Amino acid sequence: MPDASRFSSLLLDWFRQAKRPLPWRDGYDPYQVWLSEVMLQQTQMDRAVEYFNRFLARFPDVFSLARASEEEVLRLWEGLGYYGRARNLLKAARAIVERHGGAVPSSASELAALPGVGAYTTGAVLSIAYKQDVAAVDANVERVLARVFDIALSPKEPVGRRRFAGLALSLIPQGQARDFNQALMELGALVCTPRDPDCPRCPLASICSALAADTVDLRPALPPGKPAVPIAMATAVILHQGLIYVQKRLPGGVWGGLWEFPGGQIEPGEEPEQAALREVREETGFEVRSLGKLAVIKHSYTRYRVTMHAYLTGFPEGAAPPEPVLTAASAYRWLPLPKLEALAFPTAMRKLAETIARDPRLA
């Protein structure tokens, strides 16, 4: 069993030299630390930094964020995915202003009561922003601890989660949680990676039990991954007198509150073009005709692999569109092509909007 003081000494010495110059590390403002931690969930560091800088330029403090509309927040968040994070971020900002006078809470109970703030985010904000000696255990931390201490437990199981959380807390040197927690996460992100870890460069190699036992590739003990799920979809871009129809998804769900072109999954035995026209009819009541294929958009999220067949459609010549009967949306708009830029779309729909902008039929 590696010695705790040796572990922390080696890790902190490495971090002082190797830590990345991340924008929220300049002063460790609690609002910025909280914002960064929300963005970093399920997001690579480089991408999170890009979005963080853009977000902070528009919302430099929690007051400006709390005043924003959900649509503006979602538009700035577009492309980061997991949009529930953005909606909860806005709700939490409003709660911070209303309940805490605009100060991000420094107590675990008050912080954990905010929308979207779980155990990890609570620990990260308290330790990094407020220097409290609490653990912040993410997948990077679990992986480092599983290897250095050669722990044959799955962090996906309750007993494993408890073991890693308790171990992480026990290793924190008094008063140094800010650097210690960041160092553990940084090591997992840069050196002790899920695949092909750079063991020769690891500052903990001399005390790593898994390296000594040749079990690095077996730690952490994760269950087998689930196979990718293919999804075939059809979507219709409805054009009328130079305007394009878009609709706002119902609240809740993966992309709740975002804008889209009507569409859905292709049913067994159905051609993509038939599916696009059917989806328009079911979601709006419109009877439209196909004007030809626009594109095939491929997009992946979590374990889903989406292939979206998109068609340009319109009303019969001389016919005016009736008022839509919305069954899968809360609002709709007819907009000229340039106005689509201001709306928040799911990534696949944004790709389609960009394809439309290049299509000569809509020039």
CSV table of C-alpha atoms in Angstrom, one decimal:
chain,number,residue,atom,x,y,z
A,1,MET,CA,0.0,0.0,0.0
A,2,PRO,CA,1.6,3.3,-1.1
A,3,ASP,CA,2.3,5.8,1.7
A,4,ALA,CA,-0.1,8.7,1.7
A,5,SER,CA,2.5,11.4,2.4
A,6,ARG,CA,4.7,10.1,-0.4
A,7,PHE,CA,1.7,9.9,-2.8
A,8,SER,CA,0.8,13.6,-2.1
A,9,SER,CA,4.4,14.8,-2.2
A,10,LEU,CA,5.1,13.3,-5.6
A,11,LEU,CA,1.8,14.4,-7.0
A,12,LEU,CA,2.0,18.0,-5.9
A,13,ASP,CA,5.6,18.4,-7.0
A,14,TRP,CA,4.6,17.2,-10.5
A,15,PHE,CA,1.5,19.5,-10.6
A,16,ARG,CA,3.5,22.6,-9.7
A,17,GLN,CA,5.5,22.1,-12.9
A,18,ALA,CA,2.9,20.5,-15.2
A,19,LYS,CA,-0.4,22.2,-14.5
A,20,ARG,CA,-2.1,23.8,-17.5
A,21,PRO,CA,-2.7,27.6,-17.6
A,22,LEU,CA,-6.5,27.3,-17.5
A,23,PRO,CA,-8.5,30.6,-17.4
A,24,TRP,CA,-10.5,29.8,-14.2
A,25,ARG,CA,-7.2,29.2,-12.4
A,26,ASP,CA,-6.4,32.9,-12.6
A,27,GLY,CA,-7.8,33.9,-9.2
A,28,TYR,CA,-10.1,30.9,-8.7
A,29,ASP,CA,-13.2,33.0,-8.7
A,30,PRO,CA,-16.1,30.8,-7.4
A,31,TYR,CA,-18.4,31.6,-10.2
A,32,GLN,CA,-15.8,30.8,-12.8
A,33,VAL,CA,-14.8,27.6,-11.0
A,34,TRP,CA,-18.4,26.5,-10.9
A,35,LEU,CA,-19.0,27.3,-14.5
A,36,SER,CA,-15.9,25.4,-15.6
A,37,GLU,CA,-16.8,22.3,-13.6
A,38,VAL,CA,-20.3,22.2,-15.2
A,39,MET,CA,-18.8,22.6,-18.7
A,40,LEU,CA,-16.1,20.0,-18.1
A,41,GLN,CA,-18.7,17.2,-17.4
A,42,GLN,CA,-18.6,15.0,-20.5
A,43,THR,CA,-16.5,17.5,-22.4
A,44,GLN,CA,-12.8,17.5,-23.4
A,45,MET,CA,-10.7,20.3,-21.8
A,46,ASP,CA,-9.8,22.2,-25.0
A,47,ARG,CA,-13.4,22.4,-26.1
A,48,ALA,CA,-14.5,23.4,-22.6
A,49,VAL,CA,-11.9,26.3,-22.5
A,50,GLU,CA,-13.2,27.6,-25.8
A,51,TYR,CA,-16.8,27.6,-24.6
A,52,PHE,CA,-15.8,29.0,-21.2
A,53,ASN,CA,-14.1,32.0,-22.7
A,54,ARG,CA,-17.1,32.7,-25.0
A,55,PHE,CA,-19.6,32.2,-22.2
A,56,LEU,CA,-17.7,34.4,-19.7
A,57,ALA,CA,-17.4,37.2,-22.3
A,58,ARG,CA,-21.2,37.3,-22.5
A,59,PHE,CA,-22.0,36.4,-18.8
A,60,PRO,CA,-19.0,37.8,-16.7
A,61,ASP,CA,-20.8,37.2,-13.4
A,62,VAL,CA,-23.7,35.2,-11.9
A,63,PHE,CA,-26.0,38.3,-12.1
A,64,SER,CA,-25.7,38.6,-15.9
A,65,LEU,CA,-26.2,34.9,-16.3
A,66,ALA,CA,-29.3,35.0,-14.1
A,67,ARG,CA,-30.9,37.7,-16.2
A,68,ALA,CA,-30.4,35.7,-19.5
A,69,SER,CA,-33.1,33.9,-21.3
A,70,GLU,CA,-33.0,30.2,-21.7
A,71,GLU,CA,-32.8,30.5,-25.4
A,72,GLU,CA,-29.7,32.7,-25.3
A,73,VAL,CA,-27.9,30.3,-22.9
A,74,LEU,CA,-28.8,27.3,-25.0
A,75,ARG,CA,-27.5,29.1,-28.1
A,76,LEU,CA,-24.1,29.8,-26.5
A,77,TRP,CA,-24.0,26.2,-25.2
A,78,GLU,CA,-24.8,24.8,-28.6
A,79,GLY,CA,-22.3,22.1,-29.6
A,80,LEU,CA,-21.3,21.2,-26.0
A,81,GLY,CA,-24.2,18.7,-25.7
A,82,TYR,CA,-25.9,17.4,-22.6
A,83,TYR,CA,-28.1,20.5,-22.7
A,84,GLY,CA,-29.7,19.8,-19.3
A,85,ARG,CA,-26.4,21.2,-17.9
A,86,ALA,CA,-27.1,24.5,-19.5
A,87,ARG,CA,-30.7,24.6,-18.3
A,88,ASN,CA,-29.6,23.7,-14.8
A,89,LEU,CA,-26.8,26.3,-14.9
A,90,LEU,CA,-29.4,29.0,-15.6
A,91,LYS,CA,-31.7,27.8,-12.9
A,92,ALA,CA,-28.8,27.6,-10.4
A,93,ALA,CA,-27.6,31.1,-11.3
A,94,ARG,CA,-31.1,32.5,-10.6
A,95,ALA,CA,-31.2,30.6,-7.3
A,96,ILE,CA,-27.8,32.0,-6.3
A,97,VAL,CA,-29.0,35.5,-6.9
A,98,GLU,CA,-32.3,35.0,-5.2
A,99,ARG,CA,-31.2,33.0,-2.2
A,100,HIS,CA,-27.5,33.9,-1.7
A,101,GLY,CA,-27.2,37.5,-3.0
A,102,GLY,CA,-25.1,36.4,-6.0
A,103,ALA,CA,-22.4,34.6,-4.0
A,104,VAL,CA,-21.8,31.0,-5.0
A,105,PRO,CA,-22.4,29.0,-1.7
A,106,SER,CA,-19.5,27.9,0.3
A,107,SER,CA,-21.3,25.3,2.3
A,108,ALA,CA,-21.9,21.7,1.0
A,109,SER,CA,-25.6,21.6,1.8
A,110,GLU,CA,-26.4,24.9,0.1
A,111,LEU,CA,-24.2,24.2,-2.9
A,112,ALA,CA,-25.7,20.7,-3.3
A,113,ALA,CA,-29.2,22.1,-3.2
A,114,LEU,CA,-28.6,24.0,-6.5
A,115,PRO,CA,-30.0,22.5,-9.7
A,116,GLY,CA,-27.5,20.3,-11.4
A,117,VAL,CA,-25.0,20.3,-8.6
A,118,GLY,CA,-24.1,16.8,-7.5
A,119,ALA,CA,-21.5,15.3,-5.2
A,120,TYR,CA,-18.5,15.8,-7.6
A,121,THR,CA,-19.4,19.4,-8.5
A,122,THR,CA,-19.9,20.2,-4.8
A,123,GLY,CA,-16.5,18.8,-3.9
A,124,ALA,CA,-14.8,20.5,-6.8
A,125,VAL,CA,-16.2,24.0,-6.1
A,126,LEU,CA,-15.6,23.7,-2.3
A,127,SER,CA,-12.0,22.5,-2.7
A,128,ILE,CA,-10.9,24.5,-5.7
A,129,ALA,CA,-12.7,27.8,-5.1
A,130,TYR,CA,-12.9,27.8,-1.3
A,131,LYS,CA,-9.9,25.6,-0.4
A,132,GLN,CA,-11.9,23.3,1.8
A,133,ASP,CA,-10.4,19.9,2.5
A,134,VAL,CA,-13.1,17.8,0.7
A,135,ALA,CA,-12.6,15.3,-2.1
A,136,ALA,CA,-13.7,15.8,-5.7
A,137,VAL,CA,-13.8,12.3,-7.3
A,138,ASP,CA,-14.4,12.0,-11.1
A,139,ALA,CA,-13.4,9.3,-13.5
A,140,ASN,CA,-9.9,10.6,-13.8
A,141,VAL,CA,-9.4,10.4,-10.0
A,142,GLU,CA,-11.0,6.9,-9.8
A,143,ARG,CA,-8.6,5.7,-12.5
A,144,VAL,CA,-5.5,7.0,-10.9
A,145,LEU,CA,-6.4,5.6,-7.5
A,146,ALA,CA,-7.5,2.3,-8.9
A,147,ARG,CA,-4.1,1.9,-10.5
A,148,VAL,CA,-1.8,3.3,-7.9
A,149,PHE,CA,-3.5,1.3,-5.1
A,150,ASP,CA,-4.3,-1.7,-7.5
A,151,ILE,CA,-8.0,-1.7,-6.4
A,152,ALA,CA,-10.0,-4.4,-8.2
A,153,LEU,CA,-13.4,-2.6,-7.6
A,154,SER,CA,-15.7,-1.0,-10.2
A,155,PRO,CA,-16.4,2.7,-9.6
A,156,LYS,CA,-19.7,2.0,-11.2
A,157,GLU,CA,-20.8,0.0,-8.2
A,158,PRO,CA,-21.7,1.6,-4.8
A,159,VAL,CA,-19.0,-0.3,-2.9
A,160,GLY,CA,-16.4,0.9,-5.4
A,161,ARG,CA,-17.6,4.5,-5.3
A,162,ARG,CA,-17.5,4.6,-1.5
A,163,ARG,CA,-13.9,3.1,-1.5
A,164,PHE,CA,-12.6,5.6,-4.0
A,165,ALA,CA,-14.3,8.6,-2.3
A,166,GLY,CA,-13.0,7.6,1.1
A,167,LEU,CA,-9.5,7.0,-0.2
A,168,ALA,CA,-9.4,10.3,-2.0
A,169,LEU,CA,-10.4,12.2,1.1
A,170,SER,CA,-7.9,10.4,3.3
A,171,LEU,CA,-5.0,11.4,0.9
A,172,ILE,CA,-5.6,15.1,1.0
A,173,PRO,CA,-2.8,17.0,2.8
A,174,GLN,CA,-4.3,19.4,5.2
A,175,GLY,CA,-5.0,22.8,3.6
A,176,GLN,CA,-3.9,21.7,0.2
A,177,ALA,CA,-7.2,20.3,-1.3
A,178,ARG,CA,-7.2,22.9,-4.1
A,179,ASP,CA,-4.0,21.8,-5.7
A,180,PHE,CA,-4.3,18.1,-4.6
A,181,ASN,CA,-7.7,17.6,-6.3
A,182,GLN,CA,-6.7,19.4,-9.4
A,183,ALA,CA,-3.4,17.4,-9.6
A,184,LEU,CA,-5.2,14.1,-9.4
A,185,MET,CA,-7.6,15.1,-12.2
A,186,GLU,CA,-4.8,16.5,-14.3
A,187,LEU,CA,-2.7,13.4,-13.9
A,188,GLY,CA,-5.6,11.3,-15.0
A,189,ALA,CA,-6.3,13.5,-18.0
A,190,LEU,CA,-2.7,13.9,-19.2
A,191,VAL,CA,-0.7,10.9,-18.1
A,192,CYS,CA,-2.8,8.1,-16.5
A,193,THR,CA,-5.2,8.0,-19.4
A,194,PRO,CA,-7.8,5.3,-20.0
A,195,ARG,CA,-5.9,3.8,-22.9
A,196,ASP,CA,-2.1,3.8,-23.4
A,197,PRO,CA,-1.2,5.5,-20.1
A,198,ASP,CA,2.3,7.1,-20.2
A,199,CYS,CA,3.7,5.2,-17.2
A,200,PRO,CA,7.3,6.2,-17.8
A,201,ARG,CA,6.3,9.8,-17.5
A,202,CYS,CA,4.1,9.3,-14.4
A,203,PRO,CA,5.3,10.9,-11.2
A,204,LEU,CA,3.7,8.1,-9.2
A,205,ALA,CA,5.3,5.2,-11.2
A,206,SER,CA,7.7,4.4,-8.3
A,207,ILE,CA,4.8,3.7,-6.0
A,208,CYS,CA,2.2,2.4,-8.4
A,209,SER,CA,1.0,-1.0,-7.3
A,210,ALA,CA,-0.7,-1.9,-10.6
A,211,LEU,CA,2.4,-1.1,-12.5
A,212,ALA,CA,4.4,-3.4,-10.2
A,213,ALA,CA,1.7,-6.1,-10.6
A,214,ASP,CA,1.3,-5.6,-14.3
A,215,THR,CA,-2.4,-4.9,-13.9
A,216,VAL,CA,-2.5,-1.3,-15.2
A,217,ASP,CA,-4.7,-2.3,-18.2
A,218,LEU,CA,-7.2,-4.0,-15.7
A,219,ARG,CA,-7.7,-0.9,-13.6
A,220,PRO,CA,-10.2,0.4,-12.9
A,221,ALA,CA,-12.3,-2.8,-13.1
A,222,LEU,CA,-15.1,-1.5,-15.4
A,223,PRO,CA,-18.0,-3.5,-16.8
A,224,PRO,CA,-17.9,-4.1,-20.6
A,225,GLY,CA,-19.0,-1.2,-22.7
A,226,LYS,CA,-22.4,-1.2,-24.4
A,227,PRO,CA,-22.4,-1.5,-28.2
A,228,ALA,CA,-23.1,1.5,-30.4
A,229,VAL,CA,-26.8,1.9,-31.4
A,230,PRO,CA,-27.5,3.0,-35.0
A,231,ILE,CA,-30.5,5.3,-35.6
A,232,ALA,CA,-31.9,6.2,-39.0
A,233,MET,CA,-33.8,9.4,-39.2
A,234,ALA,CA,-35.6,11.5,-41.8
A,235,THR,CA,-36.0,15.3,-41.6
A,236,ALA,CA,-37.8,17.8,-43.7
A,237,VAL,CA,-36.8,21.4,-44.4
A,238,ILE,CA,-40.0,23.1,-45.4
A,239,LEU,CA,-39.6,26.1,-47.7
A,240,HIS,CA,-42.3,28.7,-48.5
A,241,GLN,CA,-41.8,32.0,-50.3
A,242,GLY,CA,-38.2,32.2,-49.1
A,243,LEU,CA,-38.9,31.4,-45.5
A,244,ILE,CA,-38.0,28.2,-43.7
A,245,TYR,CA,-40.2,26.5,-41.0
A,246,VAL,CA,-38.6,25.6,-37.7
A,247,GLN,CA,-40.1,24.4,-34.5
A,248,LYS,CA,-39.1,24.4,-30.8
A,249,ARG,CA,-38.9,21.1,-29.1
A,250,LEU,CA,-41.0,20.4,-26.1
A,251,PRO,CA,-39.4,21.0,-22.7
A,252,GLY,CA,-37.6,18.0,-21.2
A,253,GLY,CA,-35.8,15.2,-22.9
A,254,VAL,CA,-32.3,15.3,-24.4
A,255,TRP,CA,-32.8,18.4,-26.6
A,256,GLY,CA,-35.8,20.0,-24.9
A,257,GLY,CA,-36.2,23.7,-25.7
A,258,LEU,CA,-33.9,23.6,-28.8
A,259,TRP,CA,-35.1,24.4,-32.3
A,260,GLU,CA,-35.3,21.8,-35.1
A,261,PHE,CA,-36.6,20.9,-38.5
A,262,PRO,CA,-39.5,18.4,-38.2
A,263,GLY,CA,-38.5,14.8,-38.4
A,264,GLY,CA,-38.0,11.5,-36.6
A,265,GLN,CA,-37.0,7.9,-36.9
A,266,ILE,CA,-37.6,5.9,-40.1
A,267,GLU,CA,-40.0,3.1,-39.5
A,268,PRO,CA,-39.3,-0.5,-40.6
A,269,GLY,CA,-39.9,-0.9,-44.4
A,270,GLU,CA,-40.2,2.8,-44.9
A,271,GLU,CA,-38.1,4.9,-47.4
A,272,PRO,CA,-36.4,8.0,-45.9
A,273,GLU,CA,-38.4,10.3,-48.2
A,274,GLN,CA,-41.7,8.8,-47.1
A,275,ALA,CA,-40.6,9.1,-43.5
A,276,ALA,CA,-39.8,12.8,-43.8
A,277,LEU,CA,-43.2,13.6,-45.3
A,278,ARG,CA,-45.0,11.4,-42.7
A,279,GLU,CA,-43.1,13.1,-39.9
A,280,VAL,CA,-44.2,16.6,-41.2
A,281,ARG,CA,-47.8,15.4,-41.4
A,282,GLU,CA,-47.7,13.9,-37.9
A,283,GLU,CA,-45.9,16.9,-36.2
A,284,THR,CA,-47.5,19.8,-38.0
A,285,GLY,CA,-50.5,18.7,-40.0
A,286,PHE,CA,-48.9,20.0,-43.2
A,287,GLU,CA,-49.2,18.1,-46.4
A,288,VAL,CA,-46.0,18.9,-48.3
A,289,ARG,CA,-44.2,17.4,-51.3
A,290,SER,CA,-40.6,16.6,-51.7
A,291,LEU,CA,-38.4,18.9,-53.7
A,292,GLY,CA,-35.4,16.6,-53.5
A,293,LYS,CA,-32.8,15.4,-51.1
A,294,LEU,CA,-30.6,17.9,-49.3
A,295,ALA,CA,-28.1,15.9,-47.5
A,296,VAL,CA,-27.2,12.9,-45.3
A,297,ILE,CA,-26.0,14.1,-41.9
A,298,LYS,CA,-24.0,11.8,-39.6
A,299,HIS,CA,-23.7,12.5,-36.0
A,300,SER,CA,-22.7,10.6,-32.8
A,301,TYR,CA,-23.7,11.2,-29.2
A,302,THR,CA,-23.1,9.0,-26.2
A,303,ARG,CA,-23.4,5.5,-27.8
A,304,TYR,CA,-25.8,6.5,-30.5
A,305,ARG,CA,-24.8,6.8,-34.2
A,306,VAL,CA,-27.3,8.9,-36.1
A,307,THR,CA,-27.8,8.9,-39.9
A,308,MET,CA,-30.2,11.7,-40.8
A,309,HIS,CA,-31.7,11.9,-44.3
A,310,ALA,CA,-32.8,15.4,-45.0
A,311,TYR,CA,-35.2,16.6,-47.7
A,312,LEU,CA,-36.2,19.9,-49.1
A,313,THR,CA,-40.0,20.1,-49.1
A,314,GLY,CA,-42.7,22.6,-50.0
A,315,PHE,CA,-46.4,23.1,-50.5
A,316,PRO,CA,-48.2,22.4,-53.7
A,317,GLU,CA,-47.8,25.4,-56.1
A,318,GLY,CA,-50.1,28.2,-55.2
A,319,ALA,CA,-51.0,26.8,-51.8
A,320,ALA,CA,-50.5,28.7,-48.6
A,321,PRO,CA,-49.4,27.0,-45.4
A,322,PRO,CA,-52.1,26.6,-42.8
A,323,GLU,CA,-51.6,27.2,-39.1
A,324,PRO,CA,-49.6,24.2,-37.9
A,325,VAL,CA,-51.1,21.7,-35.4
A,326,LEU,CA,-48.1,21.1,-33.1
A,327,THR,CA,-47.8,17.7,-31.6
A,328,ALA,CA,-44.0,17.6,-31.0
A,329,ALA,CA,-43.2,21.2,-30.4
A,330,SER,CA,-44.1,24.2,-28.2
A,331,ALA,CA,-43.6,27.0,-30.8
A,332,TYR,CA,-42.8,27.5,-34.5
A,333,ARG,CA,-41.4,30.2,-36.7
A,334,TRP,CA,-41.1,31.0,-40.4
A,335,LEU,CA,-37.7,32.6,-40.9
A,336,PRO,CA,-35.4,33.7,-43.7
A,337,LEU,CA,-32.2,31.6,-43.9
A,338,PRO,CA,-29.9,34.1,-42.1
A,339,LYS,CA,-32.1,34.2,-39.1
A,340,LEU,CA,-31.5,30.6,-38.3
A,341,GLU,CA,-28.0,31.5,-37.1
A,342,ALA,CA,-29.5,33.1,-33.9
A,343,LEU,CA,-31.4,29.9,-32.9
A,344,ALA,CA,-30.1,27.1,-30.7
A,345,PHE,CA,-30.1,23.8,-32.6
A,346,PRO,CA,-28.9,20.3,-31.6
A,347,THR,CA,-25.6,19.6,-33.3
A,348,ALA,CA,-27.1,17.5,-36.2
A,349,MET,CA,-29.7,20.1,-36.9
A,350,ARG,CA,-27.0,22.8,-36.9
A,351,LYS,CA,-25.0,20.8,-39.5
A,352,LEU,CA,-28.2,20.6,-41.6
A,353,ALA,CA,-28.7,24.4,-41.3
A,354,GLU,CA,-25.1,25.0,-42.5
A,355,THR,CA,-25.8,22.6,-45.4
A,356,ILE,CA,-28.9,24.6,-46.3
A,357,ALA,CA,-26.9,27.8,-46.4
A,358,ARG,CA,-24.7,26.3,-49.1
A,359,ASP,CA,-27.5,24.9,-51.2
A,360,PRO,CA,-28.1,26.9,-54.5
A,361,ARG,CA,-31.8,26.1,-54.4
A,362,LEU,CA,-32.1,28.3,-51.3
A,363,ALA,CA,-29.8,31.1,-52.4
